[in-house]
């Protein structure tokens, strides 16, 4: 510890060059080597401090080490021997802790050092001859009648005369620097960063669905965990979209990078997915449209995405992936399957023709969609992460939200995780007992041309009556089935099917045929003899729609909300 540099900045001292080197002598007084001080001067033998705030000097006219230390703004105390007898305290020290007697052990004369936990540290320094530091210790003191003040000091304990073989002559210099401003600035900075992080998380969550749609046939839950503690917004997102006729679309994606740019791209992609989903397109066509849109939004951003549609009538999950981790399916017996083929490059790359895949998702099955933050680790291959998730899912049972939480814990995701994580879980429950009465299906193949119409009306009437619907709903259901069948018999081609489903919330009537021309609602003139079927359905039903089926052909459907 070189004390000579302080003399150049104190009033009444000479330039640094006037202070001799640690090995030299000043007049009749020996200047101790760096890290040493004159040993164990009794208080009565100390020269009094000169008036006017000047620095005490040696007989040769040079400032003494004790004189320099006395006027330093830092808190300084010097002790000697294994018992840490107090040999010196400067004015700054007494201003904070009050007058202190010398010659007594520090435990008695300097009790504040004991309260601050410094005495064991001083023992180490005295034995080892190596300096030690403790940072930002909180100290409280009073100045006369003024209220108690609080501040923070960093204490450095430096050996004095460490090479002296006599332990009584070896000592410790305690140097305390006031770091209150730094500590308060750091606390303000941490508080500011905390508020910025909370704002970023709020922005991120506002871009995600505030409430997931809950389909009739699926139980759905999702969780999102922002990564890191910085204020950057992530690009993970998910959504659940009911398509009608009991079908449900689920999507999850990840825009690479962080910040407002990634969040802006994420928000636009999520909005676009909802718009494309309303067109009831196959999954690969939705991904294809997103691919082109991502290039137009920002060709420097890379995003992955998987879009899937569940059809309870078929018990399957159709999906298309753009560079995203595979969907995992857990069967009722605990077996876990991967939906990893086919997959294409991330969104925005262009030039790739995406395709759809399909995997069974029957009653009792659970599907998990997730972003790479759940499985990716810096020191592991991503396949190891997928394998770990597979093992965790095999033993995960319970409600979808419970499974979300268990998977997050099993994969070690905490608030300190360095990447954003989104998990979406959907279950197709196996309805038994009284629930089975609320979820039923019936179908009829339409054979024989126009004579199939009366058979379809009779079939619809019998099914609806057996499901114990009110008479008014039965009449509306038969009317809707009749119009859909008539439209298919006139404009469609075989094979033709009439399908009816009921859930706990709605009645669904659907007709499929082999023609892929979708009907549209139009205004019929008074003299027209046709063109009113879709308008009638749109009037009496809660919702209606149409879509092309994967094997060619189309499906036209309508649904009625159940009373109560």
XYZ file of N, CA, C and O in Angstrom, residues 310-380:
284
model
N -56.244 -30.527 -34.916
C -56.805 -31.758 -34.363
C -58.250 -31.891 -34.806
O -59.051 -30.960 -34.670
N -58.582 -33.067 -35.343
C -59.949 -33.378 -35.764
C -60.441 -34.542 -34.912
O -59.986 -35.687 -35.072
N -61.378 -34.303 -33.996
C -61.838 -35.394 -33.118
C -62.578 -36.484 -33.876
O -62.636 -37.632 -33.413
N -63.172 -36.153 -35.031
C -63.876 -37.180 -35.805
C -62.921 -38.227 -36.326
O -63.270 -39.406 -36.437
N -61.711 -37.807 -36.663
C -60.714 -38.728 -37.200
C -59.748 -39.217 -36.129
O -59.042 -40.208 -36.327
N -59.672 -38.500 -34.991
C -58.734 -38.897 -33.943
C -57.295 -38.747 -34.359
O -56.442 -39.552 -33.967
N -56.983 -37.705 -35.142
C -55.624 -37.507 -35.632
C -55.231 -36.041 -35.481
O -56.085 -35.145 -35.399
N -53.917 -35.830 -35.473
C -53.338 -34.489 -35.424
C -52.534 -34.290 -36.701
O -51.513 -34.946 -36.918
N -53.009 -33.389 -37.572
C -52.286 -33.044 -38.788
C -51.395 -31.842 -38.491
O -51.819 -30.911 -37.800
N -50.184 -31.839 -39.027
C -49.240 -30.792 -38.654
C -48.274 -30.508 -39.798
O -48.087 -31.313 -40.722
N -47.631 -29.346 -39.710
C -46.537 -28.972 -40.597
C -45.545 -28.172 -39.770
O -45.938 -27.360 -38.930
N -44.255 -28.400 -40.009
C -43.218 -27.787 -39.187
C -42.222 -27.041 -40.060
O -41.831 -27.517 -41.127
N -41.812 -25.870 -39.567
C -40.770 -25.077 -40.230
C -39.597 -24.966 -39.267
O -39.473 -23.992 -38.522
N -38.758 -25.996 -39.249
C -37.548 -25.980 -38.444
C -37.761 -26.026 -36.947
O -36.856 -25.658 -36.183
N -38.930 -26.473 -36.499
C -39.243 -26.440 -35.070
C -39.017 -27.813 -34.439
O -39.106 -28.832 -35.126
N -38.726 -27.860 -33.131
C -38.588 -29.161 -32.455
C -39.863 -29.989 -32.600
O -40.964 -29.454 -32.713
N -39.729 -31.314 -32.578
C -40.873 -32.187 -32.870
C -41.941 -32.170 -31.787
O -41.650 -32.032 -30.594
N -43.192 -32.337 -32.212
C -44.301 -32.538 -31.278
C -44.133 -33.910 -30.627
O -43.740 -34.889 -31.283
N -44.430 -33.990 -29.333
C -44.390 -35.264 -28.617
C -45.802 -35.668 -28.229
O -46.582 -34.840 -27.752
N -46.133 -36.942 -28.448
C -47.459 -37.495 -28.127
C -47.288 -38.585 -27.079
O -46.514 -39.533 -27.277
N -48.007 -38.445 -25.981
C -47.990 -39.482 -24.946
C -49.288 -40.266 -24.998
O -50.380 -39.715 -24.886
N -49.175 -41.581 -25.206
C -50.338 -42.456 -25.242
C -50.796 -42.779 -23.814
O -50.050 -42.564 -22.847
N -52.009 -43.309 -23.667
C -52.502 -43.624 -22.311
C -51.609 -44.581 -21.534
O -51.560 -44.522 -20.301
N -50.861 -45.449 -22.221
C -49.996 -46.405 -21.514
C -48.631 -45.826 -21.175
O -47.766 -46.541 -20.642
N -48.389 -44.541 -21.471
C -47.118 -43.909 -21.151
C -46.114 -43.895 -22.279
O -45.054 -43.274 -22.165
N -46.421 -44.561 -23.386
C -45.522 -44.537 -24.546
C -45.520 -43.150 -25.169
O -46.567 -42.518 -25.347
N -44.331 -42.651 -25.518
C -44.184 -41.317 -26.112
C -43.710 -41.462 -27.554
O -42.732 -42.163 -27.837
N -44.444 -40.825 -28.456
C -44.094 -40.838 -29.877
C -43.717 -39.429 -30.339
O -44.180 -38.435 -29.782
N -42.858 -39.365 -31.364
C -42.439 -38.086 -31.924
C -43.100 -37.843 -33.272
O -43.149 -38.745 -34.112
N -43.574 -36.626 -33.467
C -44.087 -36.220 -34.778
C -43.019 -35.345 -35.429
O -43.107 -34.123 -35.443
N -41.973 -35.989 -35.944
C -40.821 -35.233 -36.452
C -40.653 -35.296 -37.957
O -39.669 -34.786 -38.498
N -41.579 -35.911 -38.658
C -41.521 -35.949 -40.123
C -42.898 -35.651 -40.683
O -43.903 -36.171 -40.169
N -43.018 -34.825 -41.706
C -41.926 -34.082 -42.358
C -41.662 -32.754 -41.662
O -42.481 -32.287 -40.873
N -40.516 -32.148 -41.945
C -40.201 -30.818 -41.447
C -39.422 -30.072 -42.517
O -38.744 -30.686 -43.347
N -39.537 -28.764 -42.503
C -38.848 -27.932 -43.473
C -37.952 -26.923 -42.794
O -37.837 -26.895 -41.567
N -37.304 -26.054 -43.544
C -36.423 -25.036 -42.962
C -37.230 -23.964 -42.230
O -38.458 -23.883 -42.381
N -36.574 -23.132 -41.449
C -37.282 -22.065 -40.726
C -38.000 -21.103 -41.657
O -37.710 -21.018 -42.861
N -38.937 -20.367 -41.099
C -39.687 -19.379 -41.862
C -38.756 -18.272 -42.346
O -37.819 -17.883 -41.652
N -39.055 -17.775 -43.541
C -38.283 -16.677 -44.090
C -37.182 -17.100 -45.025
O -36.555 -16.246 -45.662
N -36.913 -18.402 -45.128
C -35.850 -18.854 -46.027
C -36.314 -18.898 -47.474
O -35.538 -18.660 -48.392
N -37.597 -19.200 -47.694
C -38.151 -19.221 -49.047
C -37.624 -20.390 -49.873
O -36.646 -21.053 -49.535
N -38.316 -20.645 -50.997
C -37.852 -21.657 -51.933
C -38.092 -23.089 -51.503
O -37.565 -24.013 -52.134
N -38.861 -23.304 -50.456
C -39.114 -24.668 -49.965
C -40.610 -24.944 -50.014
O -41.421 -24.128 -49.596
N -40.959 -26.117 -50.542
C -42.354 -26.525 -50.595
C -42.647 -27.377 -49.371
O -42.149 -28.502 -49.247
N -43.417 -26.830 -48.428
C -43.716 -27.539 -47.195
C -44.804 -28.587 -47.423
O -45.583 -28.498 -48.374
N -44.830 -29.568 -46.563
C -45.835 -30.633 -46.640
C -46.347 -30.935 -45.240
O -45.715 -30.601 -44.241
N -47.507 -31.581 -45.183
C -48.150 -31.902 -43.911
C -47.904 -33.351 -43.545
O -47.744 -34.218 -44.410
N -47.875 -33.590 -42.244
C -47.823 -34.942 -41.718
C -49.030 -35.185 -40.828
O -49.809 -34.274 -40.543
N -49.178 -36.418 -40.363
C -50.322 -36.763 -39.528
C -49.903 -37.832 -38.532
O -49.103 -38.723 -38.855
N -50.441 -37.729 -37.310
C -50.116 -38.692 -36.264
C -51.371 -38.927 -35.435
O -52.150 -37.991 -35.208
N -51.627 -40.170 -35.013
C -52.833 -40.426 -34.213
C -52.830 -39.653 -32.893
O -51.803 -39.563 -32.208
N -53.969 -39.088 -32.543
C -54.169 -38.437 -31.247
C -55.593 -38.783 -30.810
O -56.529 -38.022 -31.004
N -55.717 -39.968 -30.219
C -57.028 -40.453 -29.825
C -57.349 -40.145 -28.378
O -56.592 -39.474 -27.676
N -58.481 -40.620 -27.903
C -58.876 -40.398 -26.512
C -57.812 -40.893 -25.536
O -57.237 -41.975 -25.702
N -57.535 -40.085 -24.521
C -56.532 -40.427 -23.518
C -55.132 -39.986 -23.855
O -54.219 -40.152 -23.035
N -54.910 -39.415 -25.038
C -53.572 -39.001 -25.462
C -53.297 -37.553 -25.056
O -54.206 -36.738 -24.893
N -52.010 -37.241 -24.930
C -51.545 -35.901 -24.593
C -50.485 -35.484 -25.589
O -49.561 -36.261 -25.880
N -50.612 -34.280 -26.126
C -49.626 -33.739 -27.064
C -48.932 -32.548 -26.410
O -49.552 -31.745 -25.715
N -47.619 -32.425 -26.656
C -46.819 -31.336 -26.094
C -46.089 -30.630 -27.226
O -45.355 -31.248 -28.001
N -46.311 -29.322 -27.313
C -45.587 -28.457 -28.230
C -44.749 -27.506 -27.379
O -45.206 -27.045 -26.324
N -43.548 -27.171 -27.827
C -42.628 -26.423 -26.980
C -41.614 -25.689 -27.853
O -41.455 -25.987 -29.054
N -40.914 -24.723 -27.273
C -39.839 -24.030 -27.979
C -38.495 -24.600 -27.545
O -38.397 -25.330 -26.556
N -37.450 -24.255 -28.281
C -36.152 -24.894 -28.041
C -35.531 -24.513 -26.703
O -34.620 -25.198 -26.228
N -36.000 -23.429 -26.078
C -35.457 -23.077 -24.776
C -35.691 -24.147 -23.727
O -34.955 -24.212 -22.733
N -36.696 -25.002 -23.926
C -36.977 -26.064 -22.967
C -35.953 -27.179 -23.032
O -35.630 -27.799 -22.017
N -35.397 -27.443 -24.208
C -34.555 -28.627 -24.398
C -33.118 -28.301 -24.763
O -32.267 -29.181 -24.725
N -32.823 -27.061 -25.109
C -31.496 -26.717 -25.596
C -30.618 -26.249 -24.442
O -31.001 -25.376 -23.664
N -29.403 -26.821 -24.346
C -28.414 -26.424 -23.367
C -27.080 -26.215 -24.092
O -26.782 -26.887 -25.068
N -26.286 -25.311 -23.561
C -25.032 -24.952 -24.243
C -24.060 -26.125 -24.317
O -23.275 -26.229 -25.253
N -24.069 -26.985 -23.325
C -23.094 -28.068 -23.262
C -23.671 -29.413 -23.683
O -23.051 -30.446 -23.443
N -24.864 -29.434 -24.305
C -25.484 -30.692 -24.692
C -26.017 -30.593 -26.115
O -26.391 -29.505 -26.589
